[in-house]
Amino acid sequence: MTDEQIAHDITVALAVASAQKKNTSNTSLSAVTEYFRMYKRVLSQVKSSNH
């Protein structure tokens, strides 16, 4: 798996958990928002830990 795939998997899990914790009426939209907010940060962490 590439760094991007690993970061994607991690970010999806984090975003869904975060959206569920917020308990909003539109969990999927909240998860998408969280995903885009977190992805770059997670990707940079994955890249730095792998290299």
N, CA, C and O atoms as a MOPAC input file, in Angstrom:
PM7 MOZYME 1SCF
protein

 N      0.84300 1    -1.20300 1     0.00000 1
 C      0.00000 1     0.00000 1     0.00000 1
 C      0.88000 1     1.25600 1     0.00000 1
 O      1.93700 1     1.30900 1     0.62900 1
 N      0.40700 1     2.23700 1    -0.71600 1
 C      1.14300 1     3.50600 1    -0.74700 1
 C      0.83700 1     4.31900 1     0.50600 1
 O     -0.11200 1     4.03000 1     1.23500 1
 N      1.65200 1     5.33600 1     0.74200 1
 C      1.40700 1     6.24400 1     1.86900 1
 C      0.01600 1     6.85000 1     1.77400 1
 O     -0.68100 1     7.00200 1     2.77800 1
 N     -0.38400 1     7.19800 1     0.53200 1
 C     -1.69300 1     7.82100 1     0.34300 1
 C     -2.83500 1     6.87600 1     0.71600 1
 O     -3.82800 1     7.30000 1     1.30700 1
 N     -2.69400 1     5.60100 1     0.37200 1
 C     -3.73000 1     4.62300 1     0.72100 1
 C     -3.81500 1     4.41800 1     2.22900 1
 O     -4.90500 1     4.33800 1     2.79500 1
 N     -2.65700 1     4.33600 1     2.86900 1
 C     -2.62100 1     4.17800 1     4.32600 1
 C     -3.26200 1     5.39300 1     5.00100 1
 O     -4.08100 1     5.25100 1     5.90900 1
 N     -2.88000 1     6.57700 1     4.54900 1
 C     -3.43700 1     7.81200 1     5.11800 1
 C     -4.94100 1     7.87600 1     4.90700 1
 O     -5.68000 1     8.30700 1     5.79200 1
 N     -5.39500 1     7.44300 1     3.72600 1
 C     -6.82700 1     7.43100 1     3.42800 1
 C     -7.57500 1     6.54200 1     4.41500 1
 O     -8.58600 1     6.95400 1     4.98300 1
 N     -7.07800 1     5.31900 1     4.61900 1
 C     -7.74000 1     4.38100 1     5.52900 1
 C     -7.80800 1     4.92900 1     6.94700 1
 O     -8.84600 1     4.84800 1     7.60500 1
 N     -6.69200 1     5.48900 1     7.41400 1
 C     -6.64700 1     6.05800 1     8.76000 1
 C     -7.62500 1     7.22400 1     8.86900 1
 O     -8.38000 1     7.32300 1     9.83700 1
 N     -7.60700 1     8.10900 1     7.86700 1
 C     -8.44200 1     9.30500 1     7.91200 1
 C     -9.92300 1     8.97000 1     7.86900 1
 O    -10.72100 1     9.60600 1     8.55700 1
 N    -10.30700 1     7.96800 1     7.06000 1
 C    -11.70800 1     7.54600 1     7.02700 1
 C    -12.16100 1     7.10300 1     8.41400 1
 O    -13.22800 1     7.50100 1     8.88100 1
 N    -11.35200 1     6.28400 1     9.06500 1
 C    -11.71200 1     5.80500 1    10.40500 1
 C    -11.83200 1     6.95400 1    11.39600 1
 O    -12.78000 1     7.01300 1    12.18000 1
 N    -10.86200 1     7.87100 1    11.35500 1
 C    -10.89500 1     9.02000 1    12.26200 1
 C    -12.08400 1     9.92800 1    11.98800 1
 O    -12.74200 1    10.39700 1    12.91600 1
 N    -12.35500 1    10.17200 1    10.72200 1
 C    -13.43800 1    11.08500 1    10.34900 1
 C    -14.79900 1    10.52900 1    10.75600 1
 O    -15.64600 1    11.25900 1    11.27200 1
 N    -15.00400 1     9.23500 1    10.52100 1
 C    -16.28100 1     8.61700 1    10.89600 1
 C    -16.45400 1     8.63500 1    12.41200 1
 O    -17.53200 1     8.94800 1    12.91600 1
 N    -15.39300 1     8.29900 1    13.13200 1
 C    -15.46600 1     8.31000 1    14.59300 1
 C    -15.75200 1     9.71300 1    15.11400 1
 O    -16.55500 1     9.89500 1    16.02900 1
 N    -15.09100 1    10.69500 1    14.52700 1
 C    -15.29100 1    12.08500 1    14.94200 1
 C    -16.72000 1    12.54500 1    14.65700 1
 O    -17.34500 1    13.20700 1    15.48500 1
 N    -17.22100 1    12.18900 1    13.48900 1
 C    -18.58500 1    12.57900 1    13.11900 1
 C    -19.60900 1    11.91800 1    14.03500 1
 O    -20.59100 1    12.55000 1    14.42700 1
 N    -19.38700 1    10.65800 1    14.37400 1
 C    -20.31000 1     9.95500 1    15.26800 1
 C    -20.27200 1    10.54300 1    16.67200 1
 O    -21.29800 1    10.62100 1    17.34900 1
 N    -19.08500 1    10.95700 1    17.10600 1
 C    -18.94500 1    11.53700 1    18.43900 1
 C    -19.69600 1    12.86000 1    18.53200 1
 O    -20.28200 1    13.18400 1    19.56500 1
 N    -19.66800 1    13.62400 1    17.43000 1
 C    -20.39000 1    14.89500 1    17.40700 1
 C    -21.89900 1    14.68600 1    17.40000 1
 O    -22.66200 1    15.57200 1    17.78400 1
 N    -22.31900 1    13.49700 1    16.95700 1
 C    -23.73200 1    13.11200 1    16.97300 1
 C    -24.61500 1    14.11200 1    16.22600 1
 O    -25.68400 1    14.49200 1    16.70300 1
 N    -24.15000 1    14.53100 1    15.04500 1
 C    -24.93500 1    15.45300 1    14.23800 1
 C    -26.01800 1    14.69800 1    13.49000 1
 O    -25.97500 1    13.47100 1    13.40300 1
 N    -26.98400 1    15.41800 1    12.95300 1
 C    -28.06000 1    14.77000 1    12.21200 1
 C    -27.56700 1    14.23400 1    10.87400 1
 O    -28.10900 1    13.26200 1    10.34700 1
 N    -26.52800 1    14.88000 1    10.32700 1
 C    -26.00000 1    14.43000 1     9.04000 1
 C    -24.57400 1    13.91600 1     9.21500 1
 O    -23.60000 1    14.61100 1     8.92300 1
 N    -24.47900 1    12.67600 1     9.70200 1
 C    -23.17300 1    12.10500 1    10.03700 1
 C    -22.28300 1    11.97100 1     8.81200 1
 O    -21.08200 1    12.23300 1     8.88800 1
 N    -22.86100 1    11.56200 1     7.67300 1
 C    -22.02300 1    11.35100 1     6.48500 1
 C    -21.41400 1    12.65400 1     5.98700 1
 O    -20.24300 1    12.68500 1     5.60900 1
 N    -22.19000 1    13.71900 1     5.98400 1
 C    -21.65000 1    15.02100 1     5.56300 1
 C    -20.57600 1    15.49500 1     6.53800 1
 O    -19.54200 1    16.02100 1     6.12600 1
 N    -20.82300 1    15.30800 1     7.81300 1
 C    -19.85100 1    15.68600 1     8.82900 1
 C    -18.57200 1    14.87000 1     8.66400 1
 O    -17.47300 1    15.40300 1     8.81700 1
 N    -18.70800 1    13.58600 1     8.35300 1
 C    -17.53800 1    12.72100 1     8.15800 1
 C    -16.71600 1    13.17900 1     6.96200 1
 O    -15.48700 1    13.18600 1     7.02000 1
 N    -17.38400 1    13.56200 1     5.87900 1
 C    -16.68200 1    14.05600 1     4.69600 1
 C    -15.90300 1    15.32900 1     5.03600 1
 O    -14.74300 1    15.47900 1     4.65300 1
 N    -16.55300 1    16.23500 1     5.75600 1
 C    -15.90500 1    17.47500 1     6.17100 1
 C    -14.67900 1    17.19700 1     7.02600 1
 O    -13.61500 1    17.78000 1     6.82000 1
 N    -14.84400 1    16.29600 1     7.98900 1
 C    -13.73000 1    15.91600 1     8.86400 1
 C    -12.60500 1    15.27900 1     8.05300 1
 O    -11.42600 1    15.53500 1     8.29900 1
 N    -12.98300 1    14.44600 1     7.08600 1
 C    -11.98900 1    13.77100 1     6.25500 1
 C    -11.07800 1    14.77700 1     5.56100 1
 O     -9.85300 1    14.66900 1     5.62900 1
 N    -11.68500 1    15.75800 1     4.89200 1
 C    -10.87300 1    16.73300 1     4.16500 1
 C    -10.05400 1    17.61100 1     5.10300 1
 O     -8.97500 1    18.08300 1     4.74600 1
 N    -10.57600 1    17.82000 1     6.29500 1
 C     -9.86500 1    18.62200 1     7.27500 1
 C     -8.61400 1    17.88500 1     7.78100 1
 O     -7.58700 1    18.51000 1     8.04600 1
 N     -8.70600 1    16.57400 1     7.91200 1
 C     -7.64100 1    15.78900 1     8.53300 1
 C     -6.66700 1    15.14300 1     7.56600 1
 O     -5.54400 1    14.82200 1     7.95600 1
 N     -7.06200 1    14.94100 1     6.31500 1
 C     -6.29100 1    14.08800 1     5.40700 1
 C     -4.83600 1    14.51700 1     5.24100 1
 O     -3.92700 1    13.69500 1     5.35800 1
 N     -4.61900 1    15.79500 1     4.97000 1
 C     -3.24900 1    16.25700 1     4.71700 1
 C     -2.35600 1    16.05700 1     5.93200 1
 O     -1.18500 1    15.70200 1     5.80300 1
 N     -2.91700 1    16.28600 1     7.11000 1
 C     -2.13800 1    16.11300 1     8.33800 1
 C     -1.78000 1    14.64400 1     8.54400 1
 O     -0.64500 1    14.32300 1     8.89500 1
 N     -2.74000 1    13.76100 1     8.32700 1
 C     -2.48600 1    12.32600 1     8.47700 1
 C     -1.46600 1    11.86600 1     7.44600 1
 O     -0.55200 1    11.10800 1     7.77000 1
 N     -1.61800 1    12.32200 1     6.20400 1
 C     -0.69500 1    11.93300 1     5.14000 1
 C      0.73400 1    12.35400 1     5.47700 1
 O      1.67000 1    11.58000 1     5.27800 1
 N      0.90400 1    13.54800 1     5.97400 1
 C      2.25800 1    14.00100 1     6.29900 1
 C      2.84700 1    13.18000 1     7.44500 1
 O      4.04900 1    12.91500 1     7.46600 1
 N      2.00000 1    12.77700 1     8.40000 1
 C      2.48100 1    11.92500 1     9.49800 1
 C      2.88200 1    10.54800 1     8.98900 1
 O      3.90000 1    10.00300 1     9.41700 1
 N      2.09000 1     9.97700 1     8.07600 1
 C      2.40000 1     8.66900 1     7.51400 1
 C      3.71200 1     8.74600 1     6.72400 1
 O      4.57200 1     7.87500 1     6.86000 1
 N      3.86000 1     9.77400 1     5.91200 1
 C      5.08900 1     9.93900 1     5.12100 1
 C      6.31000 1    10.08100 1     6.02100 1
 O      7.35000 1     9.47900 1     5.75300 1
 N      6.19600 1    10.86300 1     7.07500 1
 C      7.35300 1    11.08200 1     7.94200 1
 C      7.69300 1     9.83000 1     8.75800 1
 O      8.86100 1     9.59200 1     9.06800 1
 N      6.68300 1     9.03400 1     9.10400 1
 C      6.97500 1     7.81900 1     9.87500 1
 C      7.52300 1     6.70700 1     9.00500 1
 O      8.19200 1     5.80400 1     9.50700 1
 N      7.25100 1     6.75700 1     7.70700 1
 C      7.73400 1     5.70800 1     6.79300 1
 C      9.10100 1     6.00100 1     6.21400 1
 O      9.74300 1     5.10000 1     5.67500 1
 N      9.56500 1     7.24100 1     6.31200 1
 C     10.81700 1     7.58500 1     5.61700 1
 C     11.86700 1     8.13900 1     6.57800 1
 O     12.97300 1     8.47600 1     6.15500 1

